[in-house]
PDB file of C-alpha atoms in Angstrom:
ATOM      1  CA  VAL A  65      -1.168 -18.698 -27.006  1.00  0.00           C
ATOM      2  CA  ASN A  66       0.810 -21.298 -24.413  1.00  0.00           C
ATOM      3  CA  TYR A  67       3.426 -20.560 -22.563  1.00  0.00           C
ATOM      4  CA  VAL A  68       5.528 -22.898 -20.803  1.00  0.00           C
ATOM      5  CA  PHE A  69       7.822 -22.257 -17.631  1.00  0.00           C
ATOM      6  CA  SER A  70      10.695 -24.047 -15.839  1.00  0.00           C
ATOM      7  CA  SER A  71      10.174 -25.168 -12.213  1.00  0.00           C
ATOM      8  CA  ALA A  72      13.679 -25.809 -12.067  1.00  0.00           C
ATOM      9  CA  THR A  73      14.647 -21.947 -12.881  1.00  0.00           C
ATOM     10  CA  ALA A  74      11.265 -20.175 -12.773  1.00  0.00           C
ATOM     11  CA  GLN A  75      11.667 -18.805 -16.473  1.00  0.00           C
ATOM     12  CA  LEU A  76      10.179 -19.140 -19.671  1.00  0.00           C
ATOM     13  CA  ILE A  77      11.374 -22.073 -22.113  1.00  0.00           C
ATOM     14  CA  SER A  78       8.896 -21.503 -25.021  1.00  0.00           C
ATOM     15  CA  ALA A  79       5.835 -19.835 -26.203  1.00  0.00           C
ATOM     16  CA  THR A  80       3.584 -21.032 -28.909  1.00  0.00           C
ATOM     17  CA  VAL A  81       0.856 -19.128 -30.886  1.00  0.00           C
ATOM     18  CA  GLY A  82      -1.491 -21.678 -33.027  1.00  0.00           C
ATOM     19  CA  THR A  83       0.977 -24.484 -33.755  1.00  0.00           C
ATOM     20  CA  GLN A  84       3.912 -22.301 -34.199  1.00  0.00           C
ATOM     21  CA  THR A  85       6.518 -22.012 -31.333  1.00  0.00           C
ATOM     22  CA  VAL A  86       8.307 -18.738 -32.028  1.00  0.00           C
ATOM     23  CA  LEU A  87      10.103 -18.105 -28.545  1.00  0.00           C
ATOM     24  CA  THR A  88      12.452 -20.702 -26.704  1.00  0.00           C
ATOM     25  CA  GLY A  89      13.698 -19.008 -23.988  1.00  0.00           C
ATOM     26  CA  ALA A  90      13.891 -15.991 -21.850  1.00  0.00           C
ATOM     27  CA  ARG A  91      16.810 -15.414 -19.034  1.00  0.00           C
ATOM     28  CA  PHE A  92      17.848 -12.211 -17.067  1.00  0.00           C
ATOM     29  CA  ILE A  93      20.776 -11.179 -17.817  1.00  0.00           C
ATOM     30  CA  ILE A  94      23.406  -8.218 -15.934  1.00  0.00           C
ATOM     31  CA  TRP A  95      26.543  -8.348 -18.311  1.00  0.00           C
ATOM     32  CA  ARG A  96      27.850  -7.903 -22.040  1.00  0.00           C
ATOM     33  CA  PRO A  97      31.436  -7.727 -22.978  1.00  0.00           C
ATOM     34  CA  LEU A  98      32.974  -4.112 -21.966  1.00  0.00           C
ATOM     35  CA  THR A  99      33.951  -1.834 -24.762  1.00  0.00           C
ATOM     36  CA  GLU A 100      37.488  -0.581 -25.006  1.00  0.00           C
ATOM     37  CA  ILE A 101      36.325   2.706 -23.207  1.00  0.00           C
ATOM     38  CA  GLU A 102      35.121   0.724 -20.419  1.00  0.00           C
ATOM     39  CA  LYS A 103      38.125  -1.175 -19.811  1.00  0.00           C
ATOM     40  CA  LEU A 104      40.380   1.941 -20.124  1.00  0.00           C
ATOM     41  CA  TRP A 105      38.089   3.341 -16.872  1.00  0.00           C
ATOM     42  CA  PHE A 106      38.641   0.168 -15.148  1.00  0.00           C
ATOM     43  CA  LEU A 107      42.361   0.498 -15.683  1.00  0.00           C
ATOM     44  CA  ARG A 108      42.503   4.202 -14.765  1.00  0.00           C
ATOM     45  CA  ASN A 109      40.460   3.375 -11.301  1.00  0.00           C
ATOM     46  CA  ASN A 110      41.396   0.284 -10.693  1.00  0.00           C
ATOM     47  CA  GLY A 111      45.165  -0.378 -12.308  1.00  0.00           C
ATOM     48  CA  THR A 112      43.732  -3.619 -13.757  1.00  0.00           C
ATOM     49  CA  LEU A 113      40.667  -4.932 -15.552  1.00  0.00           C
ATOM     50  CA  PRO A 114      38.237  -7.055 -13.496  1.00  0.00           C
ATOM     51  CA  ARG A 115      39.019 -10.850 -13.718  1.00  0.00           C
ATOM     52  CA  LEU A 116      35.162 -11.396 -13.609  1.00  0.00           C
ATOM     53  CA  PRO A 117      33.728 -14.481 -15.245  1.00  0.00           C
ATOM     54  CA  ASP A 118      30.588 -14.193 -17.683  1.00  0.00           C
ATOM     55  CA  LEU A 119      28.068 -13.179 -15.242  1.00  0.00           C
ATOM     56  CA  ASN A 120      25.122 -14.186 -17.616  1.00  0.00           C
ATOM     57  CA  GLU A 121      26.395 -17.743 -17.231  1.00  0.00           C
ATOM     58  CA  TYR A 122      24.441 -19.183 -13.855  1.00  0.00           C
ATOM     59  CA  SER A 123      22.903 -22.108 -12.210  1.00  0.00           C
ATOM     60  CA  THR A 124      19.595 -20.943 -10.638  1.00  0.00           C
ATOM     61  CA  VAL A 125      18.167 -21.902  -7.571  1.00  0.00           C
ATOM     62  CA  VAL A 126      14.125 -21.105  -7.195  1.00  0.00           C
ATOM     63  CA  ARG A 127      13.782 -19.754  -3.808  1.00  0.00           C
ATOM     64  CA  SER A 128       9.742 -19.289  -3.969  1.00  0.00           C
ATOM     65  CA  TRP A 129       7.415 -20.099  -7.091  1.00  0.00           C
ATOM     66  CA  LYS A 130       3.687 -19.088  -6.544  1.00  0.00           C
ATOM     67  CA  GLU A 131       0.805 -19.653  -8.749  1.00  0.00           C
ATOM     68  CA  ALA A 132      -2.562 -17.950  -8.938  1.00  0.00           C
ATOM     69  CA  ALA A 133      -5.658 -17.334 -11.311  1.00  0.00           C
ATOM     70  CA  SER A 134      -5.780 -13.724 -12.111  1.00  0.00           C
ATOM     71  CA  GLY A 135      -8.090 -11.599 -13.836  1.00  0.00           C
ATOM     72  CA  GLY A 136      -9.192 -14.556 -16.342  1.00  0.00           C
ATOM     73  CA  GLY A 137      -5.594 -15.070 -16.817  1.00  0.00           C
ATOM     74  CA  VAL A 138      -2.958 -16.755 -14.660  1.00  0.00           C
ATOM     75  CA  GLN A 139      -0.254 -14.838 -12.357  1.00  0.00           C
ATOM     76  CA  ILE A 140       3.136 -16.628 -11.462  1.00  0.00           C
ATOM     77  CA  GLU A 141       5.219 -14.933  -8.447  1.00  0.00           C
ATOM     78  CA  ALA A 142       8.927 -16.076  -8.067  1.00  0.00           C
ATOM     79  CA  VAL A 143      12.022 -15.385  -6.446  1.00  0.00           C
ATOM     80  CA  THR A 144      15.416 -16.619  -8.036  1.00  0.00           C
ATOM     81  CA  GLU A 145      18.722 -16.630  -6.937  1.00  0.00           C
ATOM     82  CA  HIS A 146      21.240 -17.062  -9.863  1.00  0.00           C
ATOM     83  CA  ARG A 147      24.770 -17.949  -8.812  1.00  0.00           C
ATOM     84  CA  VAL A 148      27.610 -17.565 -10.956  1.00  0.00           C
ATOM     85  CA  ASP A 149      30.481 -18.576  -8.282  1.00  0.00           C
ATOM     86  CA  ASP A 150      30.966 -18.029  -4.834  1.00  0.00           C
ATOM     87  CA  ARG A 151      31.615 -14.121  -5.231  1.00  0.00           C
ATOM     88  CA  ASN A 152      28.996 -13.164  -8.237  1.00  0.00           C
ATOM     89  CA  SER A 153      25.446 -13.841  -8.076  1.00  0.00           C
ATOM     90  CA  PHE A 154      22.190 -11.866  -8.375  1.00  0.00           C
ATOM     91  CA  VAL A 155      18.613 -12.310  -6.887  1.00  0.00           C
ATOM     92  CA  VAL A 156      15.705 -11.598  -9.091  1.00  0.00           C
ATOM     93  CA  THR A 157      12.032 -11.081  -7.961  1.00  0.00           C
ATOM     94  CA  CYS A 158       9.561 -11.881 -11.347  1.00  0.00           C
ATOM     95  CA  LEU A 159       5.872 -11.591 -11.677  1.00  0.00           C
ATOM     96  CA  TYR A 160       4.797 -13.285 -14.560  1.00  0.00           C
ATOM     97  CA  ARG A 161       1.494 -12.642 -15.477  1.00  0.00           C
ATOM     98  CA  ILE A 162      -0.516 -14.220 -18.517  1.00  0.00           C
ATOM     99  CA  ARG A 163      -3.336 -12.094 -19.649  1.00  0.00           C
ATOM    100  CA  GLY A 164      -6.866 -13.344 -21.173  1.00  0.00           C
ATOM    101  CA  ASP A 165      -5.903 -11.621 -24.738  1.00  0.00           C
ATOM    102  CA  GLY A 166      -2.870 -13.955 -24.467  1.00  0.00           C
ATOM    103  CA  SER A 167      -0.377 -11.486 -23.579  1.00  0.00           C
ATOM    104  CA  LEU A 168       2.380 -11.762 -20.941  1.00  0.00           C
ATOM    105  CA  HIS A 169       3.261  -9.049 -18.675  1.00  0.00           C
ATOM    106  CA  ILE A 170       6.409  -9.680 -16.807  1.00  0.00           C
ATOM    107  CA  GLY A 171       7.708  -7.033 -13.786  1.00  0.00           C
ATOM    108  CA  TYR A 172      10.745  -7.851 -12.568  1.00  0.00           C
ATOM    109  CA  SER A 173      13.753  -6.628  -9.951  1.00  0.00           C
ATOM    110  CA  VAL A 174      17.318  -7.699  -9.803  1.00  0.00           C
ATOM    111  CA  GLU A 175      19.405  -7.252  -6.956  1.00  0.00           C
ATOM    112  CA  PRO A 176      23.004  -7.980  -8.043  1.00  0.00           C
ATOM    113  CA  HIS A 177      25.970  -9.361  -5.524  1.00  0.00           C
ATOM    114  CA  ILE A 178      29.199  -8.726  -7.613  1.00  0.00           C
ATOM    115  CA  GLU A 179      32.474  -8.064  -7.562  1.00  0.00           C
ATOM    116  CA  ALA A 180      32.297  -5.565 -10.368  1.00  0.00           C
ATOM    117  CA  PRO A 181      31.546  -1.788  -9.194  1.00  0.00           C
ATOM    118  CA  TRP A 182      28.642  -1.472 -11.728  1.00  0.00           C
ATOM    119  CA  ILE A 183      27.210  -3.482 -14.612  1.00  0.00           C
ATOM    120  CA  PRO A 184      26.426  -2.167 -18.345  1.00  0.00           C
ATOM    121  CA  GLU A 185      23.033  -3.415 -18.685  1.00  0.00           C
ATOM    122  CA  ALA A 186      20.112  -5.130 -16.884  1.00  0.00           C
ATOM    123  CA  GLY A 187      17.004  -7.122 -18.382  1.00  0.00           C
ATOM    124  CA  LEU A 188      16.032 -10.338 -20.126  1.00  0.00           C
ATOM    125  CA  GLU A 189      17.138 -11.781 -23.225  1.00  0.00           C
ATOM    126  CA  LEU A 190      14.656 -13.448 -25.496  1.00  0.00           C
ATOM    127  CA  SER A 191      15.395 -16.328 -27.432  1.00  0.00           C
ATOM    128  CA  THR A 192      13.605 -16.478 -30.783  1.00  0.00           C
ATOM    129  CA  VAL A 193      13.001 -19.289 -33.527  1.00  0.00           C
ATOM    130  CA  PRO A 194      15.310 -18.864 -36.686  1.00  0.00           C
ATOM    131  CA  GLU A 195      12.495 -17.800 -38.792  1.00  0.00           C
ATOM    132  CA  LEU A 196      11.938 -14.587 -36.873  1.00  0.00           C
ATOM    133  CA  ARG A 197      15.220 -12.503 -38.102  1.00  0.00           C
ATOM    134  CA  THR A 198      13.678  -9.231 -39.205  1.00  0.00           C
ATOM    135  CA  LEU A 199      13.499  -6.359 -36.775  1.00  0.00           C
ATOM    136  CA  ARG A 200      10.962  -3.501 -36.536  1.00  0.00           C
ATOM    137  CA  TRP A 201      10.326  -0.856 -34.030  1.00  0.00           C
ATOM    138  CA  VAL A 202       9.128   2.539 -33.318  1.00  0.00           C
ATOM    139  CA  GLY A 203      11.721   4.601 -31.273  1.00  0.00           C
ATOM    140  CA  LEU A 204      15.279   6.231 -32.065  1.00  0.00           C
ATOM    141  CA  GLY A 205      17.015   5.069 -34.892  1.00  0.00           C
ATOM    142  CA  PRO A 206      18.454   3.992 -37.662  1.00  0.00           C
ATOM    143  CA  LEU A 207      21.669   4.779 -35.927  1.00  0.00           C
ATOM    144  CA  ASP A 208      22.637   3.924 -31.929  1.00  0.00           C
ATOM    145  CA  SER A 209      21.568   5.731 -29.026  1.00  0.00           C
ATOM    146  CA  TYR A 210      21.959   5.762 -25.567  1.00  0.00           C
ATOM    147  CA  PRO A 211      20.556   7.630 -22.504  1.00  0.00           C
ATOM    148  CA  ASN A 212      23.262  10.442 -22.811  1.00  0.00           C
ATOM    149  CA  GLU A 213      23.750  10.182 -26.527  1.00  0.00           C
ATOM    150  CA  SER A 214      20.703  10.488 -29.273  1.00  0.00           C
ATOM    151  CA  ALA A 215      21.141  13.472 -31.235  1.00  0.00           C
ATOM    152  CA  ALA A 216      22.097  11.636 -34.556  1.00  0.00           C
ATOM    153  CA  ALA A 217      18.890   9.429 -34.337  1.00  0.00           C
ATOM    154  CA  LEU A 218      15.789  10.055 -35.535  1.00  0.00           C
ATOM    155  CA  PHE A 219      12.157   8.947 -34.026  1.00  0.00           C
ATOM    156  CA  GLY A 220      10.301   6.884 -36.291  1.00  0.00           C
ATOM    157  CA  LEU A 221       8.869   3.362 -37.744  1.00  0.00           C
ATOM    158  CA  TRP A 222      12.089   1.327 -38.479  1.00  0.00           C
ATOM    159  CA  GLN A 223      12.879  -2.049 -40.086  1.00  0.00           C
ATOM    160  CA  MET A 224      15.795  -4.086 -40.617  1.00  0.00           C
ATOM    161  CA  GLU A 225      17.020  -7.449 -41.171  1.00  0.00           C
ATOM    162  CA  GLU A 226      19.371  -9.461 -39.259  1.00  0.00           C
ATOM    163  CA  ASN A 227      22.171  -9.364 -41.824  1.00  0.00           C
ATOM    164  CA  THR A 228      21.886  -5.021 -41.726  1.00  0.00           C
ATOM    165  CA  PRO A 229      24.948  -4.165 -39.235  1.00  0.00           C
ATOM    166  CA  ASP A 230      22.806  -1.429 -37.920  1.00  0.00           C
ATOM    167  CA  ALA A 231      19.993  -3.972 -37.092  1.00  0.00           C
ATOM    168  CA  HIS A 232      22.454  -5.198 -34.151  1.00  0.00           C
ATOM    169  CA  ASN A 233      23.429  -1.066 -32.500  1.00  0.00           C
ATOM    170  CA  GLN A 234      21.723  -0.319 -29.284  1.00  0.00           C
ATOM    171  CA  LYS A 235      18.146   0.992 -29.597  1.00  0.00           C
ATOM    172  CA  SER A 236      16.802   3.603 -26.933  1.00  0.00           C
ATOM    173  CA  GLY A 237      13.650   5.226 -26.830  1.00  0.00           C
ATOM    174  CA  VAL A 238      11.557   2.522 -27.872  1.00  0.00           C
ATOM    175  CA  HIS A 239       7.702   2.540 -27.826  1.00  0.00           C
ATOM    176  CA  TRP A 240       7.539  -1.217 -29.105  1.00  0.00           C
ATOM    177  CA  ALA A 241      10.153  -3.908 -31.051  1.00  0.00           C
ATOM    178  CA  GLU A 242       9.128  -6.936 -32.638  1.00  0.00           C
ATOM    179  CA  LEU A 243      11.163  -9.582 -34.789  1.00  0.00           C
ATOM    180  CA  LEU A 244       8.741 -11.016 -37.515  1.00  0.00           C
ATOM    181  CA  SER A 245       9.207 -14.131 -40.004  1.00  0.00           C
ATOM    182  CA  GLY A 246       8.079 -13.830 -43.695  1.00  0.00           C
ATOM    183  CA  SER A 247       5.093 -15.343 -42.911  1.00  0.00           C
ATOM    184  CA  GLY A 248       3.762 -12.952 -40.519  1.00  0.00           C
ATOM    185  CA  ALA A 249       4.566 -14.773 -37.265  1.00  0.00           C
ATOM    186  CA  ALA A 250       5.889 -12.281 -34.732  1.00  0.00           C
ATOM    187  CA  VAL A 251       7.069 -11.404 -31.078  1.00  0.00           C
ATOM    188  CA  ARG A 252       6.201  -7.684 -29.918  1.00  0.00           C
ATOM    189  CA  VAL A 253       7.602  -6.101 -26.759  1.00  0.00           C
ATOM    190  CA  THR A 254       6.501  -3.122 -25.378  1.00  0.00           C
ATOM    191  CA  GLY A 255       6.900  -1.268 -22.021  1.00  0.00           C
ATOM    192  CA  THR A 256      11.085  -1.569 -22.300  1.00  0.00           C
ATOM    193  CA  PRO A 257      13.050   1.486 -23.438  1.00  0.00           C
ATOM    194  CA  TYR A 258      16.022  -0.270 -24.826  1.00  0.00           C
ATOM    195  CA  ILE A 259      16.471  -3.116 -26.725  1.00  0.00           C
ATOM    196  CA  ARG A 260      19.246  -5.007 -28.865  1.00  0.00           C
ATOM    197  CA  PHE A 261      19.136  -7.346 -31.350  1.00  0.00           C
ATOM    198  CA  GLU A 262      21.933 -10.007 -30.920  1.00  0.00           C
ATOM    199  CA  ARG A 263      23.051 -12.427 -33.479  1.00  0.00           C
ATOM    200  CA  SER A 264      21.016 -15.814 -33.692  1.00  0.00           C
ATOM    201  CA  GLY A 265      17.729 -14.526 -33.004  1.00  0.00           C
ATOM    202  CA  ARG A 266      18.187 -13.100 -29.538  1.00  0.00           C
ATOM    203  CA  LEU A 267      16.550  -9.951 -28.571  1.00  0.00           C
ATOM    204  CA  ARG A 268      18.077  -8.304 -25.695  1.00  0.00           C
ATOM    205  CA  VAL A 269      15.382  -6.298 -24.178  1.00  0.00           C
ATOM    206  CA  LEU A 270      16.549  -3.863 -21.424  1.00  0.00           C
ATOM    207  CA  SER A 271      15.556  -1.530 -18.183  1.00  0.00           C
ATOM    208  CA  ALA A 272      18.836   0.256 -18.218  1.00  0.00           C
ATOM    209  CA  ILE A 273      21.850   0.630 -19.813  1.00  0.00           C
ATOM    210  CA  VAL A 274      25.188   2.453 -19.088  1.00  0.00           C
ATOM    211  CA  GLY A 275      25.231   5.890 -21.061  1.00  0.00           C
ATOM    212  CA  ARG A 276      28.441   6.246 -23.720  1.00  0.00           C
ATOM    213  CA  PRO A 277      31.426   8.339 -22.430  1.00  0.00           C
ATOM    214  CA  ALA A 278      31.478  11.813 -24.128  1.00  0.00           C
ATOM    215  CA  LYS A 279      33.470  12.331 -26.959  1.00  0.00           C
ATOM    216  CA  ASN A 280      36.792  13.718 -26.492  1.00  0.00           C
ATOM    217  CA  ARG A 281      36.639  13.070 -22.680  1.00  0.00           C
ATOM    218  CA  ARG A 282      39.150  11.437 -20.977  1.00  0.00           C
ATOM    219  CA  PRO A 283      38.181   7.564 -19.730  1.00  0.00           C
ATOM    220  CA  ASP A 284      37.927   8.867 -15.590  1.00  0.00           C
ATOM    221  CA  ARG A 285      34.266   8.345 -15.628  1.00  0.00           C
ATOM    222  CA  LEU A 286      30.929   6.458 -17.062  1.00  0.00           C
ATOM    223  CA  GLU A 287      28.278   8.468 -18.142  1.00  0.00           C
ATOM    224  CA  ASP A 288      25.045   6.767 -16.233  1.00  0.00           C
ATOM    225  CA  ARG A 289      26.932   4.203 -14.610  1.00  0.00           C
ATOM    226  CA  LEU A 290      24.810   1.206 -12.890  1.00  0.00           C
ATOM    227  CA  GLU A 291      26.294   1.236  -9.658  1.00  0.00           C
ATOM    228  CA  THR A 292      26.194  -2.016  -7.857  1.00  0.00           C
ATOM    229  CA  SER A 293      26.864  -0.836  -4.025  1.00  0.00           C
ATOM    230  CA  ALA A 294      24.849  -3.225  -1.129  1.00  0.00           C
ATOM    231  CA  GLY A 295      21.113  -2.596  -1.714  1.00  0.00           C
ATOM    232  CA  THR A 296      20.934  -1.866  -5.383  1.00  0.00           C
ATOM    233  CA  VAL A 297      17.952  -3.114  -7.180  1.00  0.00           C
ATOM    234  CA  PHE A 298      17.140  -2.536 -10.813  1.00  0.00           C
ATOM    235  CA  THR A 299      13.641  -2.940 -11.773  1.00  0.00           C
ATOM    236  CA  GLY A 300      11.781  -3.044 -15.037  1.00  0.00           C
ATOM    237  CA  SER A 301       8.970  -4.520 -16.817  1.00  0.00           C
ATOM    238  CA  LEU A 302       7.536  -5.337 -20.402  1.00  0.00           C
ATOM    239  CA  THR A 303       4.351  -6.911 -21.949  1.00  0.00           C
ATOM    240  CA  VAL A 304       4.914  -9.767 -24.883  1.00  0.00           C
ATOM    241  CA  THR A 305       2.514 -10.376 -27.431  1.00  0.00           C
ATOM    242  CA  LEU A 306       2.718 -12.962 -30.216  1.00  0.00           C
ATOM    243  CA  ALA A 307       1.095 -13.451 -33.101  1.00  0.00           C
ATOM    244  CA  PRO A 308       0.807 -16.042 -35.878  1.00  0.00           C
ATOM    245  CA  PRO A 309       1.871 -16.660 -39.063  1.00  0.00           C
ATOM    246  CA  LYS A 310      -0.872 -15.137 -42.019  1.00  0.00           C
ATOM    247  CA  ARG A 311      -3.211 -17.479 -43.704  1.00  0.00           C
ATOM    248  CA  HIS A 312      -3.205 -18.062 -46.741  1.00  0.00           C
ATOM    249  CA  PRO A 313      -6.672 -18.296 -49.495  1.00  0.00           C
TER     250      PRO A 313
END
């Protein structure tokens, strides 16, 4: 197993198992497009929608980077500033630990300094190769579920192809999730409670998300809002495990 990190961004840029590259990047995220209910909330409480840039489009400055041997593996400690513009940025403190078994543990904290009073989610987005287009997970499914709304979802082992609409819904109560190819190559993540499979092989592994507004409730507040008041820090962790393609006799 081989993991490659960028010293310019302190982020993972590729992961290979055997001769098969399975990951082509990983980046921290704090934003997604707002839903119509969330837009109504902004209008109701602020009189206008926020004119925010895409908070996931940023430049990165590495404040610190330390490498050391650790328990038969390697660990990297990094602090990075992700700047969107003069008014919006966030700081990430991250610990990568490559273990002797080839797995990668990632622990992180995110401190936002943005104009928006709350963020809809926080976590990592993993980019995979085109061959990994099947989503399998143990958790709530197959319908979407949220911190405050999961009654219609059932706990179990689920599997969906990328062209299945329900594959791209929000998933919660996740024990593990993986993207896999027809040859058996796979990227598995554990330790993260929320996932969302985006198009083009991007898997969002999230430590926190906002809840879905309750039905028949006026949009005067949002459920489980992730406030961004001064000093707020969002923390998370996950473990990435890679599987090579299966060998054929």
